[in-house]
Short mmCIF file of C-alpha atoms in Angstrom, two decimals:
data_model
loop_
_atom_site.label_atom_id
_atom_site.label_comp_id
_atom_site.label_asym_id
_atom_site.label_seq_id
_atom_site.Cartn_x
_atom_site.Cartn_y
_atom_site.Cartn_z
CA UNK Z 1 -17.16 -5.54 15.97
CA UNK Z 2 -15.39 -4.31 19.12
CA UNK Z 3 -14.06 -0.76 19.02
CA UNK Z 4 -10.31 -0.43 19.49
CA UNK Z 5 -8.99 1.67 22.35
CA UNK Z 6 -6.76 4.66 21.58
CA UNK Z 7 -3.80 2.63 22.87
CA UNK Z 8 -4.60 -0.31 20.56
CA UNK Z 9 -4.93 2.04 17.58
CA UNK Z 10 -1.57 3.65 18.40
CA UNK Z 11 0.09 0.24 18.71
CA UNK Z 12 -1.38 -0.82 15.34
CA UNK Z 13 -0.14 2.40 13.71
CA UNK Z 14 3.37 1.91 15.11
CA UNK Z 15 3.58 -1.81 14.32
CA UNK Z 16 5.75 -2.55 11.28
CA UNK Z 17 3.94 -4.09 8.33
CA UNK Z 18 4.81 -7.77 7.86
CA UNK Z 19 5.20 -7.76 4.09
CA UNK Z 20 6.65 -11.30 4.25
CA UNK Z 21 3.32 -12.51 5.61
CA UNK Z 22 1.41 -10.54 2.96
CA UNK Z 23 3.69 -12.00 0.26
CA UNK Z 24 3.00 -15.55 1.49
CA UNK Z 25 -0.76 -14.91 1.59
CA UNK Z 26 -0.74 -13.49 -1.95
CA UNK Z 27 1.32 -16.42 -3.26
CA UNK Z 28 -0.84 -18.95 -1.41
CA UNK Z 29 -3.99 -18.15 -3.40
CA UNK Z 30 -2.37 -18.34 -6.84
CA UNK Z 31 -3.44 -21.43 -8.73
CA UNK Z 32 -2.98 -20.62 -12.43
CA UNK Z 33 -5.68 -22.30 -14.43
CA UNK Z 34 -7.61 -22.13 -17.68
CA UNK Z 35 -11.24 -21.31 -16.92
CA UNK Z 36 -12.53 -21.54 -20.47
CA UNK Z 37 -11.28 -21.10 -24.01
CA UNK Z 38 -11.10 -17.36 -23.43
CA UNK Z 39 -10.40 -16.93 -19.71
CA UNK Z 40 -7.65 -17.74 -17.21
CA UNK Z 41 -7.24 -17.04 -13.51
CA UNK Z 42 -4.75 -17.28 -10.69
CA UNK Z 43 -1.54 -16.14 -12.39
CA UNK Z 44 -1.21 -13.23 -9.95
CA UNK Z 45 -2.22 -13.02 -6.28
CA UNK Z 46 -2.65 -10.02 -4.00
CA UNK Z 47 -3.02 -9.45 -0.30
CA UNK Z 48 -4.46 -6.35 1.37
CA UNK Z 49 -3.94 -5.61 5.05
CA UNK Z 50 -6.70 -3.45 6.49
CA UNK Z 51 -6.48 -0.80 9.17
CA UNK Z 52 -8.28 -3.28 11.45
CA UNK Z 53 -5.48 -5.83 10.91
CA UNK Z 54 -7.35 -8.24 8.64
CA UNK Z 55 -5.89 -9.69 5.43
CA UNK Z 56 -7.93 -10.15 2.27
CA UNK Z 57 -6.64 -11.91 -0.83
CA UNK Z 58 -7.60 -12.10 -4.47
CA UNK Z 59 -6.46 -13.48 -7.80
CA UNK Z 60 -6.21 -12.04 -11.28
CA UNK Z 61 -8.87 -13.04 -13.81
CA UNK Z 62 -7.99 -12.51 -17.47
CA UNK Z 63 -10.43 -12.68 -20.37
CA UNK Z 64 -10.00 -12.32 -24.11
CA UNK Z 65 -12.33 -9.31 -24.26
CA UNK Z 66 -10.46 -7.22 -21.64
CA UNK Z 67 -13.30 -7.68 -19.16
CA UNK Z 68 -11.00 -9.31 -16.64
CA UNK Z 69 -10.65 -8.47 -12.99
CA UNK Z 70 -7.43 -7.09 -11.54
CA UNK Z 71 -5.93 -8.85 -8.57
CA UNK Z 72 -6.22 -5.84 -6.25
CA UNK Z 73 -9.87 -5.43 -7.28
CA UNK Z 74 -10.52 -9.06 -6.35
CA UNK Z 75 -8.91 -8.62 -2.91
CA UNK Z 76 -10.75 -5.32 -2.41
CA UNK Z 77 -14.07 -6.99 -3.29
CA UNK Z 78 -13.47 -9.55 -0.52
CA UNK Z 79 -12.57 -6.72 1.87
CA UNK Z 80 -15.66 -4.69 1.01
CA UNK Z 81 -17.86 -7.77 1.28
CA UNK Z 82 -16.56 -8.22 4.84
CA UNK Z 83 -17.48 -4.61 5.65
CA UNK Z 84 -14.05 -2.95 5.57
CA UNK Z 85 -12.66 -0.32 3.21
CA UNK Z 86 -9.46 1.13 4.72
CA UNK Z 87 -6.25 -0.44 3.40
CA UNK Z 88 -3.04 -0.15 5.43
CA UNK Z 89 -0.77 -2.15 3.10
CA UNK Z 90 -0.87 -4.22 -0.05
CA UNK Z 91 1.25 -6.43 -2.26
CA UNK Z 92 0.82 -8.33 -5.53
CA UNK Z 93 2.89 -11.31 -6.63
CA UNK Z 94 3.09 -12.88 -10.09
CA UNK Z 95 3.51 -16.56 -11.00
CA UNK Z 96 7.30 -16.17 -11.14
CA UNK Z 97 7.28 -14.96 -7.53
CA UNK Z 98 8.05 -11.36 -8.48
CA UNK Z 99 6.47 -8.48 -6.59
CA UNK Z 100 4.60 -6.24 -9.01
CA UNK Z 101 3.11 -2.77 -8.50
CA UNK Z 102 -0.61 -2.22 -8.99
CA UNK Z 103 -1.78 -0.91 -12.34
CA UNK Z 104 -3.11 2.64 -12.59
CA UNK Z 105 -6.73 1.50 -12.48
CA UNK Z 106 -6.14 -0.38 -9.21
CA UNK Z 107 -4.21 2.51 -7.69
CA UNK Z 108 -7.12 4.83 -8.38
CA UNK Z 109 -9.73 2.29 -7.29
CA UNK Z 110 -8.10 1.61 -3.90
CA UNK Z 111 -7.51 5.34 -3.35
CA UNK Z 112 -11.22 6.05 -3.67
CA UNK Z 113 -12.44 3.40 -1.22
CA UNK Z 114 -11.32 5.47 1.80
CA UNK Z 115 -9.67 8.89 2.03
CA UNK Z 116 -6.87 7.47 4.21
CA UNK Z 117 -6.03 4.84 1.59
CA UNK Z 118 -3.63 7.33 -0.02
CA UNK Z 119 -1.39 6.58 2.98
CA UNK Z 120 -1.55 2.82 2.32
CA UNK Z 121 1.92 1.26 2.00
CA UNK Z 122 2.51 -0.64 -1.24
CA UNK Z 123 5.40 -3.03 -1.75
CA UNK Z 124 6.42 -2.49 -5.38
CA UNK Z 125 9.72 -4.36 -5.42
CA UNK Z 126 11.89 -6.62 -3.26
CA UNK Z 127 13.19 -3.71 -1.18
CA UNK Z 128 10.87 -0.87 -2.20
CA UNK Z 129 7.80 0.25 -0.29
CA UNK Z 130 5.98 3.46 -1.19
CA UNK Z 131 2.68 5.03 -0.27
CA UNK Z 132 -0.25 4.94 -2.63
CA UNK Z 133 -0.01 8.74 -2.63
CA UNK Z 134 3.48 8.42 -4.14
CA UNK Z 135 2.07 6.19 -6.88
CA UNK Z 136 -0.58 8.84 -7.63
CA UNK Z 137 1.49 12.05 -7.51
CA UNK Z 138 -0.93 14.18 -9.51
CA UNK Z 139 -4.17 13.22 -7.80
CA UNK Z 140 -7.14 14.72 -9.65
CA UNK Z 141 -8.91 15.32 -6.31
CA UNK Z 142 -6.40 18.04 -5.47
CA UNK Z 143 -7.98 20.23 -8.15
CA UNK Z 144 -11.35 19.86 -6.41
CA UNK Z 145 -9.89 21.42 -3.26
CA UNK Z 146 -8.65 24.52 -5.08
#
């Protein structure tokens, strides 16, 4: 992988996040389907934009025994498999086309993959974007610093 120059990194940091593109990518991978008698997949899609500018997507997997896989976890697994771990922005979309915020487990999971992920921008509604830090206001790691 080619290292980015300081100028390229500054331009990336100042470039607005294209949440419309992320929305389309998340919606594109949804293909709701019954996997077995006790499992379904594809009712929700997610897209993660990394600090390097790559997009990774995933779908929700639901099982009867609560051993499913959250949509953000699926996208993060693809990202980690590709060798990245820093998330700049993320979005999840349900089968009705609604933007949905990540569950608490996914918020925590993404926050632990890279220290800077707390600054990740998360679209949680049609006109609402917040940082992951705002979704985790009482971060347990703050007590470790005391």
